[in-house]
Structures are given as structure tokens and as C-alpha cells.
mmCIF file with all atom_site columns, C-alpha atoms in Angstrom:
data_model
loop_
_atom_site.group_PDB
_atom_site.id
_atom_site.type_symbol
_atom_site.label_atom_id
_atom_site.label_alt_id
_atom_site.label_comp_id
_atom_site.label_asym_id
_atom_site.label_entity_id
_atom_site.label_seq_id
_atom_site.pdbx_PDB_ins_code
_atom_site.Cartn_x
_atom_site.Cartn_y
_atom_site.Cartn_z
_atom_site.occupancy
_atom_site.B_iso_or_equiv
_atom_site.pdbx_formal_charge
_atom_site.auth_seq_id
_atom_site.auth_comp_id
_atom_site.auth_asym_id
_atom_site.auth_atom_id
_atom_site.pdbx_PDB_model_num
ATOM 1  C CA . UNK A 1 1  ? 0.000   0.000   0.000   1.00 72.00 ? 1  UNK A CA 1
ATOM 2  C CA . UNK A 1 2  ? 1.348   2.883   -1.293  1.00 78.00 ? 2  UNK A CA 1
ATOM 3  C CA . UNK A 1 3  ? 1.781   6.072   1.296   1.00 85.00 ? 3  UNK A CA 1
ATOM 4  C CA . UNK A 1 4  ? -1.190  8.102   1.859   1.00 88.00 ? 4  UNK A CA 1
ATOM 5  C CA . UNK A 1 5  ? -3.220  5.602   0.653   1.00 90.00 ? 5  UNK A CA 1
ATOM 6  C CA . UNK A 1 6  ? -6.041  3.605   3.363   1.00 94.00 ? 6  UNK A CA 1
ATOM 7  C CA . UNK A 1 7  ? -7.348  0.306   3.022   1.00 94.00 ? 7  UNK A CA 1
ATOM 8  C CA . UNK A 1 8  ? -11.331 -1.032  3.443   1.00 95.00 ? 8  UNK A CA 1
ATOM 9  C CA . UNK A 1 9  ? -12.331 -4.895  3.582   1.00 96.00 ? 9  UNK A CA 1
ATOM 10 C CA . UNK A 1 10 ? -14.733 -6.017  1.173   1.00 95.00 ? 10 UNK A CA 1
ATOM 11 C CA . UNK A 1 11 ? -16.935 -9.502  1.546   1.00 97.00 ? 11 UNK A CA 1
ATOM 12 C CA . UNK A 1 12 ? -17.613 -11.413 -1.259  1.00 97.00 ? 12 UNK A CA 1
ATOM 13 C CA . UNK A 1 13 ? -18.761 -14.657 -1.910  1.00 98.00 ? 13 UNK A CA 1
ATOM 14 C CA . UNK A 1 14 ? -15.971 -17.189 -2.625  1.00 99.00 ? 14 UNK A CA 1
ATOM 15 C CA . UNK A 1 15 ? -16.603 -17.777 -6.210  1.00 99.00 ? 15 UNK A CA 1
ATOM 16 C CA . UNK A 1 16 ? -16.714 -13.610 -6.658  1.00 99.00 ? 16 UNK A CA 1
ATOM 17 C CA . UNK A 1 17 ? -13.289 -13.393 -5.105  1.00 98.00 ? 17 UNK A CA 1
ATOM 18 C CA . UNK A 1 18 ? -11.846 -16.039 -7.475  1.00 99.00 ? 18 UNK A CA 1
ATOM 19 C CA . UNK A 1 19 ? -13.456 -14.756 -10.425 1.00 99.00 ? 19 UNK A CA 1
ATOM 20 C CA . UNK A 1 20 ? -12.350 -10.900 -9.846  1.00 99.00 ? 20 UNK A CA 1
ATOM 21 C CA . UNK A 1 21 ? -8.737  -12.343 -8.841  1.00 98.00 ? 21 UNK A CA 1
ATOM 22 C CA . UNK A 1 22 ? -8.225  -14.566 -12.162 1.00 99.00 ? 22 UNK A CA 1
ATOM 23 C CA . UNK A 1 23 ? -9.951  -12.317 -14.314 1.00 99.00 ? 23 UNK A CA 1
ATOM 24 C CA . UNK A 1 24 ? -7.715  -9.472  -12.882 1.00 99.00 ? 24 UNK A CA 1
ATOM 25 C CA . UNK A 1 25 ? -4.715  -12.273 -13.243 1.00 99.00 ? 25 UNK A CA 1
ATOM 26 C CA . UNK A 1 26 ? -5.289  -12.647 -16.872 1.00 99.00 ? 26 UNK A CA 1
ATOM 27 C CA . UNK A 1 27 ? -6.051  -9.086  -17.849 1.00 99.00 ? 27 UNK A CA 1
ATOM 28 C CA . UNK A 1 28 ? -2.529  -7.955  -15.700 1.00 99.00 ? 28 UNK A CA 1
ATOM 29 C CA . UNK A 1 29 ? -3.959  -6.018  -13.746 1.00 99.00 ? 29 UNK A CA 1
ATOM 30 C CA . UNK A 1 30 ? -3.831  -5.233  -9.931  1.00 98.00 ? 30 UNK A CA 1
ATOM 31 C CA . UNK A 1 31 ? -7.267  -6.252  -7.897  1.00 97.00 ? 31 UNK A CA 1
ATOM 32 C CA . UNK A 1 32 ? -6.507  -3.447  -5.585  1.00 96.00 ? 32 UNK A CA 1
ATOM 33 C CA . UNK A 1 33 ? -5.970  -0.937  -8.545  1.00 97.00 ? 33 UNK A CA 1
ATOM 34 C CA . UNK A 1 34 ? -9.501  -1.774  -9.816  1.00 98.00 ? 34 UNK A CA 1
ATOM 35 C CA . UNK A 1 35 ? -11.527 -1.952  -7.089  1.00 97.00 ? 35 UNK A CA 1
ATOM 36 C CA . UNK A 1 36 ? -10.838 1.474   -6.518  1.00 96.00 ? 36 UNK A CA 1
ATOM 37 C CA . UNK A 1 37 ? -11.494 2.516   -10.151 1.00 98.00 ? 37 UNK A CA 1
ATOM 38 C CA . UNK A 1 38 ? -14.708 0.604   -9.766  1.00 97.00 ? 38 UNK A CA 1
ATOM 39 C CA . UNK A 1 39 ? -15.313 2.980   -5.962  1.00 96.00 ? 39 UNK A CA 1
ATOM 40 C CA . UNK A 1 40 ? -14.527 6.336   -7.849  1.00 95.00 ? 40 UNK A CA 1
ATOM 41 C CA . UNK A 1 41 ? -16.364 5.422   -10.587 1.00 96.00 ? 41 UNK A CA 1
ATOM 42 C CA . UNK A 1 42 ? -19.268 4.457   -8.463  1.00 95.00 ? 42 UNK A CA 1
ATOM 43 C CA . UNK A 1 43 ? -18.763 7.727   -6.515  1.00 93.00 ? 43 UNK A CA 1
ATOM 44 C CA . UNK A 1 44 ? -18.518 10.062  -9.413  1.00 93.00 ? 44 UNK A CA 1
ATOM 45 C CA . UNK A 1 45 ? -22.046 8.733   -10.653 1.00 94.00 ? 45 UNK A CA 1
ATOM 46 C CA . UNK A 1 46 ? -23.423 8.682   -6.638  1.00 93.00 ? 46 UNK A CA 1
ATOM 47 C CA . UNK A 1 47 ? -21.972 11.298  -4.681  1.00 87.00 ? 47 UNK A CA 1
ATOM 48 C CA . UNK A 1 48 ? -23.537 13.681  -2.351  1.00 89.00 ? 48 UNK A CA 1
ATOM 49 C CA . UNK A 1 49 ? -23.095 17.037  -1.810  1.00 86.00 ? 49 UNK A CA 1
ATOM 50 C CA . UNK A 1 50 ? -23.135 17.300  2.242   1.00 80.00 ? 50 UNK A CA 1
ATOM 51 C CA . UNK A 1 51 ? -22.609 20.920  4.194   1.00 81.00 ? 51 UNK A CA 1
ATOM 52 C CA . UNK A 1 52 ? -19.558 21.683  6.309   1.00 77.00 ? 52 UNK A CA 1
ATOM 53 C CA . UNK A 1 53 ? -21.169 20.726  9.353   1.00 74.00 ? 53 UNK A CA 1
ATOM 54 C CA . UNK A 1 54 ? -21.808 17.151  8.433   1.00 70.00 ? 54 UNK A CA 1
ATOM 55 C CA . UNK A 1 55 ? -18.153 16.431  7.165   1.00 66.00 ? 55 UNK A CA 1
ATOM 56 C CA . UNK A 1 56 ? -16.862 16.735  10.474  1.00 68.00 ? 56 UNK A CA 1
ATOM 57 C CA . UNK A 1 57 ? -18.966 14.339  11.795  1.00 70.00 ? 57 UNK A CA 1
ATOM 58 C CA . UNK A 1 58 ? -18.701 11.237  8.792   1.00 70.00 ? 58 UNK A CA 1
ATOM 59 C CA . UNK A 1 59 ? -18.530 8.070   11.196  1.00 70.00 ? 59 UNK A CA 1
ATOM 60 C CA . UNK A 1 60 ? -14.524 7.197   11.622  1.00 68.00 ? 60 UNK A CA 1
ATOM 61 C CA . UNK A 1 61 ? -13.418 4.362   9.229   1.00 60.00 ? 61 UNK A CA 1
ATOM 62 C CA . UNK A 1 62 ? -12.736 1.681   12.376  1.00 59.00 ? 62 UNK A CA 1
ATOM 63 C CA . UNK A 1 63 ? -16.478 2.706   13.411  1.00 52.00 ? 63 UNK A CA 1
ATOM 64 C CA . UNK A 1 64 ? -18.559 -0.294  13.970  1.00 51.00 ? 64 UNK A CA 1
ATOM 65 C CA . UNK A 1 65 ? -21.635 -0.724  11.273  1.00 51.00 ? 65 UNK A CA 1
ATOM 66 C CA . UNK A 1 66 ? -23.679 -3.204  10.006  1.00 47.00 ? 66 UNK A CA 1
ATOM 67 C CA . UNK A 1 67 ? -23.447 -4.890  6.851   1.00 48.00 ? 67 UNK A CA 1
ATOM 68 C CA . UNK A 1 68 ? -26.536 -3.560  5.635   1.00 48.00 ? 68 UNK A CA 1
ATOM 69 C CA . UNK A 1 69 ? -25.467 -0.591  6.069   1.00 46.00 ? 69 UNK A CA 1
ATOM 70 C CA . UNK A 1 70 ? -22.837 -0.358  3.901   1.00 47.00 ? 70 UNK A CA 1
ATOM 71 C CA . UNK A 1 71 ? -23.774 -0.318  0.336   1.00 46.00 ? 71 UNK A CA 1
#
């Protein structure tokens, strides 16, 4: 992981995982590198436009949450 950069865990289904990782294999490319192509893409199309006073209180990343809460 390159400096400046922070990590997230992502669950998938066994057969996802090995399906992203060979594809990924066989294309050359990095599974890290395009998951977060996939997140900014994902963000550029869904992102939100919150006020000041709501940035400041985004729940920390080692926050607890459940799964259905995350999209």
C-alpha cells in the first residue's frame, strides 16, 4: 500500500473473489488498482453534496456498522 493511501475490507462470496482475482490475473492487472477505479467510478455517478457541518462528523473508518449498512 502505497503512502497516503487507506485500506477497506470487502466480503464477497468465494466464487466472486476467485473470479475478480483470475480475471484481474489474466487481464494484468492489480485487484486493488480496480476496485478502486470501480469505488470512484461508483462515486462520481453517486456522490452527495453534504454541508460543512456534516463532514466533520462522517462516522470514523474503524467505526462499527452493520453490513446492511454499507452499500
Amino acid at each position: 500500500m502505497a503512502q497516503g493511501e487507506a485500506s477497506i475490507r470487502v466480503y464477497l462470496s468465494p466464487e466472486t473473489k476467485d473470479r475478480f482475482k483470475t480475471v484481474c490475473f489474466f487481464k494484468g492487472l492489480n485487484m486493488s488498482d480496480v476496485t478502486a477505479e470501480l469505488i470512484e467510478n461508483w462515486l462520481a455517478k453517486n456522490d452527495i453534496d453534504l454541508p460543512a457541518s456534516q463532514k466533520n462528523s462522517l462516522p470514523k473508518a474503524n467505526s462499527p456498522k452493520s453490513k446492511n449498512s454499507e452499500g
